[in-house]
PDB file of C-alpha atoms and ligand atoms in Angstrom:
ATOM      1  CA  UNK A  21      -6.459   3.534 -19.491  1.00 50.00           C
ATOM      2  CA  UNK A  22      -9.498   1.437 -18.376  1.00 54.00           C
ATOM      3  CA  UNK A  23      -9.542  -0.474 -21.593  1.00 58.00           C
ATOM      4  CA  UNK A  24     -11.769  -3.197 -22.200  1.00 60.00           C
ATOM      5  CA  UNK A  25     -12.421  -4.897 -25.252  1.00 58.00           C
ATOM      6  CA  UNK A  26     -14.277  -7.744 -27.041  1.00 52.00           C
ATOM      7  CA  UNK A  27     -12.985 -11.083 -27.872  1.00 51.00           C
ATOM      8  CA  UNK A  28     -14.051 -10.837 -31.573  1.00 50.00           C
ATOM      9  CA  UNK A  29     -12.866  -7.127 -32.095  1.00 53.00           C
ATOM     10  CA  UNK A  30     -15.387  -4.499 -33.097  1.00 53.00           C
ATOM     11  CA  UNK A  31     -16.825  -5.558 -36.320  1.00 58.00           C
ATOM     12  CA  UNK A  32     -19.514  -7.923 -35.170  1.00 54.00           C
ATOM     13  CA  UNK A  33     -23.214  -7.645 -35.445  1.00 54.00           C
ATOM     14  CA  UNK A  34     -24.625  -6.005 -32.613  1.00 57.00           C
ATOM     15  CA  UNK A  35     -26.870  -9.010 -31.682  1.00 61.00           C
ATOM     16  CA  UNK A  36     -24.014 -11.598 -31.229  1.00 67.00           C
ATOM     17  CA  UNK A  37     -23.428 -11.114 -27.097  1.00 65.00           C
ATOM     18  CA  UNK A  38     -19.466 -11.165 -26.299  1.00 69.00           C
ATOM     19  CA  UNK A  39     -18.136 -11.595 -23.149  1.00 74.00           C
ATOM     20  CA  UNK A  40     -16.043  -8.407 -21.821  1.00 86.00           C
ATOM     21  CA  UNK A  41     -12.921  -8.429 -20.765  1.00 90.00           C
ATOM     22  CA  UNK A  42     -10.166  -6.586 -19.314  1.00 93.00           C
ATOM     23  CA  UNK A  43      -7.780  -6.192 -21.702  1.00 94.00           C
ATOM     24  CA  UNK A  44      -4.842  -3.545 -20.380  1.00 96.00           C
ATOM     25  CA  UNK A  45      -4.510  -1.394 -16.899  1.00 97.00           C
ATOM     26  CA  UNK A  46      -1.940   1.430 -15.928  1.00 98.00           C
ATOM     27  CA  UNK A  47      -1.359   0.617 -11.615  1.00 98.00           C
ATOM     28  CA  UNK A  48      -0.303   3.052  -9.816  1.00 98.00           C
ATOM     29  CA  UNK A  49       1.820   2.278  -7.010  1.00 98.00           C
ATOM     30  CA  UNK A  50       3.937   4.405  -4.264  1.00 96.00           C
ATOM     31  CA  UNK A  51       7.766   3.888  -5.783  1.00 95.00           C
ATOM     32  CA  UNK A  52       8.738   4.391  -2.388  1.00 93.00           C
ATOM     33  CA  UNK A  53       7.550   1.753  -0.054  1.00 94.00           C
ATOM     34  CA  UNK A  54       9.049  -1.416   0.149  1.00 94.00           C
ATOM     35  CA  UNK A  55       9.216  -3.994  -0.024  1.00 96.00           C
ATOM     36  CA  UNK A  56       5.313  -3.659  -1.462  1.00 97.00           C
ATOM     37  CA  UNK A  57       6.507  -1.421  -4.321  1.00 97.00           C
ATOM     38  CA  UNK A  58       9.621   0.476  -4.758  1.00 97.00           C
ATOM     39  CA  UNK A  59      11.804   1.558  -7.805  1.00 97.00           C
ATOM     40  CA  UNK A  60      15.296  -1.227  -8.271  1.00 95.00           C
ATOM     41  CA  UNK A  61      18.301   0.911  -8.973  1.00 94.00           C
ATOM     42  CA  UNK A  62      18.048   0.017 -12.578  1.00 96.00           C
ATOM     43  CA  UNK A  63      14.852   2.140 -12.239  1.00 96.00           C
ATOM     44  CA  UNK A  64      12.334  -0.822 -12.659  1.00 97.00           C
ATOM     45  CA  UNK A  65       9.261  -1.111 -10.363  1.00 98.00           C
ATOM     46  CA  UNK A  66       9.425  -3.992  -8.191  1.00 97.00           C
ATOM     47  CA  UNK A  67       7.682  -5.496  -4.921  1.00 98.00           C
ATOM     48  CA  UNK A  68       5.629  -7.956  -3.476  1.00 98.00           C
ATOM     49  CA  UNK A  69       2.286  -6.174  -4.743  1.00 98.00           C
ATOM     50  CA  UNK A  70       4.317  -5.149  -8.267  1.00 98.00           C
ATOM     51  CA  UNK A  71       4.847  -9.159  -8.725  1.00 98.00           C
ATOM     52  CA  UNK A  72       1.520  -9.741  -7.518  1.00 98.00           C
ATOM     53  CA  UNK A  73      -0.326  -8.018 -10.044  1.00 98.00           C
ATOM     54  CA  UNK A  74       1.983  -9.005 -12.901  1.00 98.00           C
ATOM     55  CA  UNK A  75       1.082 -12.451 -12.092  1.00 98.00           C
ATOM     56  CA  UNK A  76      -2.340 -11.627 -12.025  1.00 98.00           C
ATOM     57  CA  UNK A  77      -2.300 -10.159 -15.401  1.00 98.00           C
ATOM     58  CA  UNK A  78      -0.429 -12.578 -16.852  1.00 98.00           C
ATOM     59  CA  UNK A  79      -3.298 -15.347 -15.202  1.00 97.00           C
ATOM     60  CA  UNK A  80      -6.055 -13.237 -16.080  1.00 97.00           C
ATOM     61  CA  UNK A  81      -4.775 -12.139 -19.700  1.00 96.00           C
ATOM     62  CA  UNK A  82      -4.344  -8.314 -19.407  1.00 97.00           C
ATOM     63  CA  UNK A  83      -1.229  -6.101 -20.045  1.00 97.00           C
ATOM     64  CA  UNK A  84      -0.431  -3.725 -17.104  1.00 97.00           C
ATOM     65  CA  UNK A  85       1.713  -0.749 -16.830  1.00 97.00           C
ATOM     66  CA  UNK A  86       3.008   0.093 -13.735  1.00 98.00           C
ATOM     67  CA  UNK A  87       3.228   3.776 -12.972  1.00 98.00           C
ATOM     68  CA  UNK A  88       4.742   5.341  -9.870  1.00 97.00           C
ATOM     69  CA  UNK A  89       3.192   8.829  -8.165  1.00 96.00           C
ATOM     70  CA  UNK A  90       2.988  10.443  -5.331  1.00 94.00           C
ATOM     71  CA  UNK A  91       0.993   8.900  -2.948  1.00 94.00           C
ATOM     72  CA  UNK A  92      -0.965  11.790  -1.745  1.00 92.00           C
ATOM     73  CA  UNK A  93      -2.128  11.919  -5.529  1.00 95.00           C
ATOM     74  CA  UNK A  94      -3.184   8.591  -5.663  1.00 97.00           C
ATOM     75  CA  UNK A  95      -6.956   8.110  -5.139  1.00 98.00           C
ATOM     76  CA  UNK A  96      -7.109  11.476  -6.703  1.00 98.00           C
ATOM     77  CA  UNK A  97      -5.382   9.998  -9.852  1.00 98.00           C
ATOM     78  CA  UNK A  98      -7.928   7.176  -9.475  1.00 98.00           C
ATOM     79  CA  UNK A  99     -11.073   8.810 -10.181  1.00 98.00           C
ATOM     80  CA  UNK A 100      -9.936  10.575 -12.612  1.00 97.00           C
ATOM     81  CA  UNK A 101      -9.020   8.124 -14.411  1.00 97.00           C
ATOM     82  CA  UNK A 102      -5.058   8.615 -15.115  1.00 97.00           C
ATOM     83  CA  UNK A 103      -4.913   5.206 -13.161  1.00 98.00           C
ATOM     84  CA  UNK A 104      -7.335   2.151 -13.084  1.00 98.00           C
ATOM     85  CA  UNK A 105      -6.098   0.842 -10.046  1.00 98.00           C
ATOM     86  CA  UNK A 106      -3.782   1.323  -6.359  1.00 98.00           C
ATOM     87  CA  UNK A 107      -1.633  -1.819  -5.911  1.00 98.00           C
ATOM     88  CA  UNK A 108       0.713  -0.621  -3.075  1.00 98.00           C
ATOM     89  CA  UNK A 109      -0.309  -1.434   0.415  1.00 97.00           C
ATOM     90  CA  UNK A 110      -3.372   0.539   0.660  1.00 98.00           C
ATOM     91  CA  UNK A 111      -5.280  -0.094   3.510  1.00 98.00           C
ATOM     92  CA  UNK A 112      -8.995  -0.408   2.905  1.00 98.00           C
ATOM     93  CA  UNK A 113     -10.914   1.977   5.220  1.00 97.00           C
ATOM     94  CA  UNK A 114     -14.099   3.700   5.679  1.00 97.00           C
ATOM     95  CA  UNK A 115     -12.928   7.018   4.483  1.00 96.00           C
ATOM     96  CA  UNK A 116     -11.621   5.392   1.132  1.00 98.00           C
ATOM     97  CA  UNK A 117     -14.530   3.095   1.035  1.00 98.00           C
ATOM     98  CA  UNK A 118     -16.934   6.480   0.340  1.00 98.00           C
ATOM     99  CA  UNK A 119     -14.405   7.618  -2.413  1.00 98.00           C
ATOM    100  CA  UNK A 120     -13.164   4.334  -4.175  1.00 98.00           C
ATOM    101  CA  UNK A 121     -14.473   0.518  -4.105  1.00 98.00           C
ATOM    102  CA  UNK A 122     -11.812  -1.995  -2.633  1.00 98.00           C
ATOM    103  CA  UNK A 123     -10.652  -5.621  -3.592  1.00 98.00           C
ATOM    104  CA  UNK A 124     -10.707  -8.435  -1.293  1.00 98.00           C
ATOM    105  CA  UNK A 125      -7.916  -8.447   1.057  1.00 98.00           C
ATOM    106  CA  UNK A 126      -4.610  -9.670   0.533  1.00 98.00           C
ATOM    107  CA  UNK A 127      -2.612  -8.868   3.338  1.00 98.00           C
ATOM    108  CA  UNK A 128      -2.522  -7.758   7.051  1.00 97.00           C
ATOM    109  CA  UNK A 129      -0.588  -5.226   8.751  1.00 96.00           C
ATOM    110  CA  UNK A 130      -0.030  -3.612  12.134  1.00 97.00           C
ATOM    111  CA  UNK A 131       2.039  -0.016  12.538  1.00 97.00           C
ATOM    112  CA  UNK A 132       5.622  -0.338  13.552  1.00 97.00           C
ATOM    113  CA  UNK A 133       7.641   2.492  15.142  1.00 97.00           C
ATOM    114  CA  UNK A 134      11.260   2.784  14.620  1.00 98.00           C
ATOM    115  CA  UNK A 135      13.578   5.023  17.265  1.00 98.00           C
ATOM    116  CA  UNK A 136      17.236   5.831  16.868  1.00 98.00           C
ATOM    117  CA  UNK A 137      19.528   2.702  18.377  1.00 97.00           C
ATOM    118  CA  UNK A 138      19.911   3.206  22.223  1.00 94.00           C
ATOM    119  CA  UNK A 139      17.294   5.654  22.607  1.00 94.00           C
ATOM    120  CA  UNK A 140      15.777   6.028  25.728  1.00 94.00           C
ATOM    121  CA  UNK A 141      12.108   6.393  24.034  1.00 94.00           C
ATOM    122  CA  UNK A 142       9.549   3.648  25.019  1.00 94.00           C
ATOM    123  CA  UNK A 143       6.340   2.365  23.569  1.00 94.00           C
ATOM    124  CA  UNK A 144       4.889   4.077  26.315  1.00 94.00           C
ATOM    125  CA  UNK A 145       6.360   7.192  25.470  1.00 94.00           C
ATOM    126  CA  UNK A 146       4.879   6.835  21.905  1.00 95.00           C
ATOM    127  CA  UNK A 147       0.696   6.038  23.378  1.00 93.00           C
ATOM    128  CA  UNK A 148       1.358   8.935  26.326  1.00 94.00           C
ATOM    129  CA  UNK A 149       2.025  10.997  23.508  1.00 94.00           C
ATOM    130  CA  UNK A 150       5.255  12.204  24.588  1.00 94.00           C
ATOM    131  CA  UNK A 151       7.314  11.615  21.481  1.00 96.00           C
ATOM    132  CA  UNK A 152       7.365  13.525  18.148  1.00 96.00           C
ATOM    133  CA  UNK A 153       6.392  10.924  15.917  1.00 97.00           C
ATOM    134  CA  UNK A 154       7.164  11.210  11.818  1.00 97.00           C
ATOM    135  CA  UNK A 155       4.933   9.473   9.098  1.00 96.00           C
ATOM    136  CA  UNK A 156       3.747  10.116   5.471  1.00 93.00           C
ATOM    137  CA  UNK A 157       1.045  12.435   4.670  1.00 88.00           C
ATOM    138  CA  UNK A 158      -2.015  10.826   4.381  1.00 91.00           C
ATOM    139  CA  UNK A 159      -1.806   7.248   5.487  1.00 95.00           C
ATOM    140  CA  UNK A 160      -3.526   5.375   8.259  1.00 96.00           C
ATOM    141  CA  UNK A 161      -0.592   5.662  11.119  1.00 96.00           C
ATOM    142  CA  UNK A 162      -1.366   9.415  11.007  1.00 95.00           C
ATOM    143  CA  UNK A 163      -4.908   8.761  10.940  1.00 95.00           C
ATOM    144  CA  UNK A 164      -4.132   6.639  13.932  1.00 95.00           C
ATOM    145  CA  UNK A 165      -2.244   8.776  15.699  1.00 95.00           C
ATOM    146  CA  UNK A 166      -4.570  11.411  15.355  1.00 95.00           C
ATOM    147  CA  UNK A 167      -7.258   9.353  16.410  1.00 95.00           C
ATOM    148  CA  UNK A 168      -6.293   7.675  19.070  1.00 95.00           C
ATOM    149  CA  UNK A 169      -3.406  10.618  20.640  1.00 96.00           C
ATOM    150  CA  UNK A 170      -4.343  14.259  19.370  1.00 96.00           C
ATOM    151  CA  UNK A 171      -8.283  14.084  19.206  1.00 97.00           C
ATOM    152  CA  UNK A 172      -8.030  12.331  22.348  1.00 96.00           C
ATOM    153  CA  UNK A 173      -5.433  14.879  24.008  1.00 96.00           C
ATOM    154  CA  UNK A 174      -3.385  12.729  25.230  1.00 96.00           C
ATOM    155  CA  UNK A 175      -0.624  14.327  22.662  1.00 96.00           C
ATOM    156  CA  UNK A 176      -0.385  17.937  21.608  1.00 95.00           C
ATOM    157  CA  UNK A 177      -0.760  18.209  17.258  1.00 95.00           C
ATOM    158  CA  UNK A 178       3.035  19.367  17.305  1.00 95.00           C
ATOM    159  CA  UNK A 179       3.671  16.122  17.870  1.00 96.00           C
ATOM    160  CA  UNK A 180       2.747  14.724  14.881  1.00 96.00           C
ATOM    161  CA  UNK A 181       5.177  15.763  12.130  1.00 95.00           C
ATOM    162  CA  UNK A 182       2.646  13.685   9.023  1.00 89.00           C
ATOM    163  CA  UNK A 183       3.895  16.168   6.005  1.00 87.00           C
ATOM    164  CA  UNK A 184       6.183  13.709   4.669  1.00 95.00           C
ATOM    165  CA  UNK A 185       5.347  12.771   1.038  1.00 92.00           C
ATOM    166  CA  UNK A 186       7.201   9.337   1.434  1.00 91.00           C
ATOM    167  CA  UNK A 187       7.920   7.555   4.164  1.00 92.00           C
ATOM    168  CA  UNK A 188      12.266   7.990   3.522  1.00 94.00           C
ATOM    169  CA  UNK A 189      12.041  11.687   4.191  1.00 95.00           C
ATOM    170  CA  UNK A 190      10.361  10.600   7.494  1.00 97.00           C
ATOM    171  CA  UNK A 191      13.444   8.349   7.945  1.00 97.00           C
ATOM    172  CA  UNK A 192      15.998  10.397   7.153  1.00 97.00           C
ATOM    173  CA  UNK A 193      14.869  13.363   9.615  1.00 97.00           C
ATOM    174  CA  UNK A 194      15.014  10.440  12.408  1.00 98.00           C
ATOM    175  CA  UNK A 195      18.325   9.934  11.670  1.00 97.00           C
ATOM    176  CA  UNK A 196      18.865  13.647  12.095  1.00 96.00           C
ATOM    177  CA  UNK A 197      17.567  13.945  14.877  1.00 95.00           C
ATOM    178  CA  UNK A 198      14.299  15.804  13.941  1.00 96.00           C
ATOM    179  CA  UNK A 199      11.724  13.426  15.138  1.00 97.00           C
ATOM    180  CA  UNK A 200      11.809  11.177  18.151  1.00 97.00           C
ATOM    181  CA  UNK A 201      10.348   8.329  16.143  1.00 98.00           C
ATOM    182  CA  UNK A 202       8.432   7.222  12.933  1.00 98.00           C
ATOM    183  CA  UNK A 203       5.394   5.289  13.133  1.00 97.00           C
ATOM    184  CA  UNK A 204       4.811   3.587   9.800  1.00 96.00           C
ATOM    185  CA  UNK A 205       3.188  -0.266   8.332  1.00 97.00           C
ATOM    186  CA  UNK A 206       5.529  -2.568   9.970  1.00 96.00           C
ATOM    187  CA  UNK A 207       7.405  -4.493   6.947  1.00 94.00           C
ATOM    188  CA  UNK A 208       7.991  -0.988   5.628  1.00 94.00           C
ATOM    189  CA  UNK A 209       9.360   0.279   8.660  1.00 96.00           C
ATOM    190  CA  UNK A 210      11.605  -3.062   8.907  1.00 95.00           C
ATOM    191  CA  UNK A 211      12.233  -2.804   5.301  1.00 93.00           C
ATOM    192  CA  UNK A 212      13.384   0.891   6.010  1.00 95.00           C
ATOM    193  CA  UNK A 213      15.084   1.141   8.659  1.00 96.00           C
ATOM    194  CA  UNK A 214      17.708  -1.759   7.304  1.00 95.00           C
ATOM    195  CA  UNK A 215      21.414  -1.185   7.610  1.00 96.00           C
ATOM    196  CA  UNK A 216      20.968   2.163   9.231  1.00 98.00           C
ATOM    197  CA  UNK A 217      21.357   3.187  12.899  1.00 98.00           C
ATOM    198  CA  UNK A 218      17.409   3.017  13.854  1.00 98.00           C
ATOM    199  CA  UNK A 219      15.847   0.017  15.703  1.00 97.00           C
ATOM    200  CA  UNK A 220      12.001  -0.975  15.659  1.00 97.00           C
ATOM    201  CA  UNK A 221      10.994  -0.580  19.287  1.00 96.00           C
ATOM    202  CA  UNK A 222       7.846  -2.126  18.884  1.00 94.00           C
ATOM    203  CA  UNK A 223       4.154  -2.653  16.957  1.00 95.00           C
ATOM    204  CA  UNK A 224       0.948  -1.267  17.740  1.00 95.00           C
ATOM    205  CA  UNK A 225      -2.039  -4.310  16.637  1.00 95.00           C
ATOM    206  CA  UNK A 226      -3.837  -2.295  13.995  1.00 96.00           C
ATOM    207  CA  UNK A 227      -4.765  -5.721  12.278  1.00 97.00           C
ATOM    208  CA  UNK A 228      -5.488  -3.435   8.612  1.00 97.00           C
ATOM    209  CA  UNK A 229      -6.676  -5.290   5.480  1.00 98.00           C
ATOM    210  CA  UNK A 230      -4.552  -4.444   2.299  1.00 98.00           C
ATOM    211  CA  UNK A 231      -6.842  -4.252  -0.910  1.00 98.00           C
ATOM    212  CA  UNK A 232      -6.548  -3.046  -4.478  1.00 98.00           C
ATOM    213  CA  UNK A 233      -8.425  -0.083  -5.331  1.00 98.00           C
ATOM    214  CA  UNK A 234     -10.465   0.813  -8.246  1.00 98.00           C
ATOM    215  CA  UNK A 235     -12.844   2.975  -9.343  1.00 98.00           C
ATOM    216  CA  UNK A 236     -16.703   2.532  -8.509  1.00 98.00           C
ATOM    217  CA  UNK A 237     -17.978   1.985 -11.812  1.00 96.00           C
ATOM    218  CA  UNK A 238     -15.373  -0.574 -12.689  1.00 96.00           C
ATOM    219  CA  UNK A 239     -17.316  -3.553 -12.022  1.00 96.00           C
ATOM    220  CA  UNK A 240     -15.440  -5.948 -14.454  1.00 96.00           C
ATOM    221  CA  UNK A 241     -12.194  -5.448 -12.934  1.00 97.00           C
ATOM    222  CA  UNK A 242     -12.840  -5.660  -9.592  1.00 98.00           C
ATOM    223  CA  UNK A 243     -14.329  -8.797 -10.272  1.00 97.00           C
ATOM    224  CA  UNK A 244     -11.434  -9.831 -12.328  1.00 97.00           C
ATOM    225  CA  UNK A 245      -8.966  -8.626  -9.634  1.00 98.00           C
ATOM    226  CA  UNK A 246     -10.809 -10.477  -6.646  1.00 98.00           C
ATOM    227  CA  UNK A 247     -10.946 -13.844  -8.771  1.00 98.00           C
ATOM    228  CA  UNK A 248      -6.814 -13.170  -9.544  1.00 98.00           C
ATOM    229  CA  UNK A 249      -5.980 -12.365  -6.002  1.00 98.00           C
ATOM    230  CA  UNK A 250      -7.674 -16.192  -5.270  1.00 98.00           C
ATOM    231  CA  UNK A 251      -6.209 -17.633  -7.905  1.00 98.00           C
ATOM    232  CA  UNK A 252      -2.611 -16.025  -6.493  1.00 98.00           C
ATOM    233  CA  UNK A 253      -2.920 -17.069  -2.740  1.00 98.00           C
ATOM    234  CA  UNK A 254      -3.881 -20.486  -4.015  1.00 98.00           C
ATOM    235  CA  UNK A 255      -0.919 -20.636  -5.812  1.00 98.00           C
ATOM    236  CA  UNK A 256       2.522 -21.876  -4.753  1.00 98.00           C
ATOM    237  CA  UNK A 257       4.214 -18.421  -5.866  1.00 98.00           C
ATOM    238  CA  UNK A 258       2.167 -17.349  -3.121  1.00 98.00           C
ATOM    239  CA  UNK A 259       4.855 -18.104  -0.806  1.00 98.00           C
ATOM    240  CA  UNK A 260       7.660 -17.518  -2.850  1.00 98.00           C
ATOM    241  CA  UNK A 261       6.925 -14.227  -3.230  1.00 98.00           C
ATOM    242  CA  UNK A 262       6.372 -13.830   0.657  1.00 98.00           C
ATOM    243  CA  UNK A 263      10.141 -15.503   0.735  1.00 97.00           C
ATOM    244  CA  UNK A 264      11.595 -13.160  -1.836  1.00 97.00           C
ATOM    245  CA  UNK A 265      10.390 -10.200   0.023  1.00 96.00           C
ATOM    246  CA  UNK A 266      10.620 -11.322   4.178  1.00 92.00           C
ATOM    247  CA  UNK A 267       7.381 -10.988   4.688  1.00 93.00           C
ATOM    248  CA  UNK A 268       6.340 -13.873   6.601  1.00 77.00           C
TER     249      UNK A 268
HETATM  250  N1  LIG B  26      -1.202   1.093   4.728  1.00 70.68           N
HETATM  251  C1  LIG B  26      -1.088   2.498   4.967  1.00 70.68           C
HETATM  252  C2  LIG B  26      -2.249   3.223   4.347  1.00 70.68           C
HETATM  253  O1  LIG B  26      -2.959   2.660   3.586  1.00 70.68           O
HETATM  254  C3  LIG B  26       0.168   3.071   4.402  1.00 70.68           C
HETATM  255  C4  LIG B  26       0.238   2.868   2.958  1.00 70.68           C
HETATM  256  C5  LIG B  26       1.248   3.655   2.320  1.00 70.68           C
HETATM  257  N2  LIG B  26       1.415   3.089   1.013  1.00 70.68           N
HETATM  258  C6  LIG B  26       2.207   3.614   0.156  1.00 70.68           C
HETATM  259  N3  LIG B  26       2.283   3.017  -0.998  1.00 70.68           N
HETATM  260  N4  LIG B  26       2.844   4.705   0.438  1.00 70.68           N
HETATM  261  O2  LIG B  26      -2.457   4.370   4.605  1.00 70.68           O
END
């Protein structure tokens, strides 16, 4: 993990300067959240940000493995070093600034909130606080909602059900009936709620940056990741990867 290497191999003299490069990175991605990064039913990673960094490997001339974990272990898995990077919708923000370093951004997202079909809850029942909302443990619509509803008291903590560990437990107790709503990034919560008996009722403008994180001292690929995410939105497969996944 972390691997970089020489172009010439080990064996030359030590005064003969060689440029660094990156040369193979384990990703770690949520294999629950699409359509950024979820496991296919053959059991193969895929996603917008699992093609994403593929082609950015492939441009940039490293091998990646792509390893799914449990997204509360993620930045934790980071610095230690079991991952070199998160590729899988992470928004960058000043908590995970402190802890991690962040690529430029790639994408922009607001929070969505799906209800049951024909229920009476309204987006005004979800800011008065008056709905028990559902989202994943750690993840910036609970740090939202907390922000902006509990610390604020306009909603009692109760209401906030965030112990989820992905975001399909949270929609599978709003089917049941144990949560009024789920508040969530709003392709995922399209993405999730598809061909089941929920509805989006609306979005609330977060306007959050997606980045890639890596580790502080990993200077080199940052910089290599910031010049491949360029290189990628320059690209034509750009867009066709925006197609393949609905995400325009
Ligand atoms: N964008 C939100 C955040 O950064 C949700 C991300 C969840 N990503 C995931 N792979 N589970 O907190």
């Amino acid at each position: 993990a972390g691997c970089t290497g020489t172009e010439n191999g080990s064996d030359q003299p030590v005064d003969v300067i060689v440029e660094e490069k990156i040369v193979s990175v384990v990703v770690g991605i949520d294999g629950e959240y699409p359509p950024y990064s979820f496991i296919d039913s053959d059991g193969n990673a895929q996603g917008f940000d699992v093609d994403s960094v593929k082609w950015i490997a492939d441009k940039k001339g490293f091998e990646v493995e792509i390893k799914p974990m449990a997204w509360d272990s993620i930045i934790p898995s980071l610095i230690a070093g079991k991952i070199d990077m998160v590729y899988s919708g992470m928004t960058i923000t000043p908590d995970r600034l402190e802890k991690v370093n962040f690529s430029k951004p790639y994408w922009i997202a607001n929070q969505g909130v799906a209800v049951k079909k024909g229920s009476e809850i309204t987006l005004d029942d979800i800011k008065s606080g008056k709905a028990v909302i559902g989202t994943q443990a750690g993840c910036t619509a609970a740090e939202w909602i907390s922000e902006y509803l509990v610390d604020t008291g306009i909603m009692p903590e109760e209401n906030l059900k965030q112990s989820y560990s992905s975001i399909a437990l949270a929609i599978t107790d709003l089917e049941n009936g144990r949560v009024d709503a789920v508040m969530y990034d709003t392709p995922v919560i399209i993405e999730s709620i598809k061909g089941k008996d929920l509805e989006k009722l609306g979005t609330i403008e977060t306007n959050e940056e997606y980045g890639v994180a890596i580790r502080k001292t990993d200077v080199l690929l940052l910089e290599t990741m910031n010049e491949g995410i360029d290189e990628l939105m320059a690209d034509p497969y750009w867009q066709e990867l925006i197609d393949k996944y609905d995400l325009a």
